[in-house]
Amino acid sequence: MSRTLLAALAPRFATPSGGTPLTPAQIRTDLLSGLTVALALVPEAVAFAFVAGVHPLVGLYAAFLVGLITAVIGGRPGMISGATGALAVVMVALVAQHGVEYLFATVVLMGLLQITAGVLRWGKYIRMVPHPVMLGFVNGLAIVIFLAQLTQFKTAEGNWMPGNQMIVMLGLVALTMGIIYLMPRLTKVIPAPLAGIGIVAALVIGLGIDVPRVGDLASIEGGLPQFHIPMVPLNLETFQIILPYALILAAIGLIESLLTLNLVGEMTGQRGGASQECVAQGVANTVTGFFGGMGGCAMIGQSMINVKSGGRTRLAGIAAALFLLAFIVVASPAIEQIPLAALVGVMFMVVIGTFAWNSLKILRKVPLTDAVVILLVTVVTVLTDLAVAVIVGVIVSALAYAWQNARRIHATTYETPEGAKVYQVQGPLFFGSATGFVEMFDIKNDPGMVVVDFAGSRVADQSALEAIENVAAKYEAAGKRIQLRHLTRDCHALLNKAGHLMVDSDDDPDYAIAANYSVRTGILGGGH
């Protein structure tokens, strides 16, 4: 492509302020990166179509449509989306029981649910995923990508390749990896993965080496995707069938997409775009369902290929999708001759680059809880799926955090000259520490006047309010006076019987309490 043509294209794909400028050099890099990604997408889309139990073109059309739409309107330039294994394993039961038309209807509903999540701005909650969960997600997904490539070393019967064929296959994989490793040291004009695929493909085709090729998986020849309304009955029974699958697929797709968005953002120095990505994924899947595609989400492996090949703008993703369509429509005979060993070598380099090797070094240095979460999320990602792994990781991290904070509650005591005993509460008071708070007080042996000072504490929720009322009730039942100091105005309003025990002060704190008093049962008999 001439410099003149590249210069003419640049203004059409100009990025917003703060993004990577589309210079002629960047356009060339994005186009070559997109070509590399498209080549890597072919076997992945075909393999995931087989997993879901549908025709290979159903996976290829999904890779094209989802990749194109998310590249144009997605939340992070540089991300690549398409048909993924995480979604395929959920689809297989639906296809087996009800057929592919129900899958298309499910993908449409899945997209509508994702659009709703984006409009409601639920994407922002991805920031609640702790860093140890992110590390586990990255490591687990790297292992999943690695394991997925091992099927290329097996025969059609499911057995490992015979000795000589295995040696040739491994040699070509190693050659591809070596080219990818060394190429950037020689030149960066051509993306290293593309150079690896091109050189190994030329070697195999030129010498007639007998190794598996893309065409051995399935023919990728086809036409343009056609508009197609899913042929399912429009009734409540159909909705009841597809809704559970649509909910699971929407959740898995958004979780994987948003975590990939964060990962790509860390590599490219970009922020935001979570809700926009939700909408983009939803629009892409809705359209895909009407054009005979199996749906999809962000692909961490292909995104890593793109970013590390220099793809930084929307043009890279658009180019990848259009190249993939060109492969299907006009270039299938040539693409089917590419050796799978070259593509496996590329994916192995993705695995090496994706796995967070530093996490192995820090396992002994970080808190035990964080180390457990990293390992747990990694294992669950490999054994089940990404959505379950992330949910498990977030729950374990939240419970560990709650437990650590619950142990912080304590009190120092002293007696005033007037003979009153003062409890200076330290640490957060919430559902996890409420029991420990109640157990701090020696009601039987305390004097007739007790002061509870919350200056060093923070009352967080309804359980904390109940605990305060519980302590106050016990002192009053014992015939002793109690005063509550340094509580917020919210506490004044929300406490029932203990409210009259509070002492106002000019230095009372001011913060919100996560409590819905209207639904309280009123342990002390004082309802709303």
Tab-separated table of C-alpha atoms in Angstrom, residues 131 135 139 355-367 370-371 374-375 378:
chain	number	residue	atom	x	y	z
A	131	HIS	CA	-6.324	-7.745	41.595
A	135	LEU	CA	-4.157	-12.520	38.137
A	139	ASN	CA	-3.280	-17.363	34.461
A	355	PHE	CA	0.518	-15.837	31.867
A	356	ALA	CA	1.409	-13.569	34.792
A	357	TRP	CA	4.749	-15.160	35.632
A	358	ASN	CA	5.424	-12.588	38.335
A	359	SER	CA	2.444	-14.015	40.244
A	360	LEU	CA	4.514	-17.139	40.920
A	361	LYS	CA	7.211	-15.025	42.543
A	362	ILE	CA	4.850	-13.028	44.743
A	363	LEU	CA	2.807	-15.971	46.064
A	364	ARG	CA	5.057	-16.186	49.116
A	365	LYS	CA	5.149	-12.436	49.622
A	366	VAL	CA	1.474	-11.500	49.408
A	367	PRO	CA	-1.021	-12.256	52.206
A	370	ASP	CA	-4.502	-13.258	48.151
A	371	ALA	CA	-2.297	-16.230	47.270
A	374	ILE	CA	-4.939	-16.392	42.778
A	375	LEU	CA	-4.597	-20.177	42.821
A	378	THR	CA	-6.767	-20.164	38.188
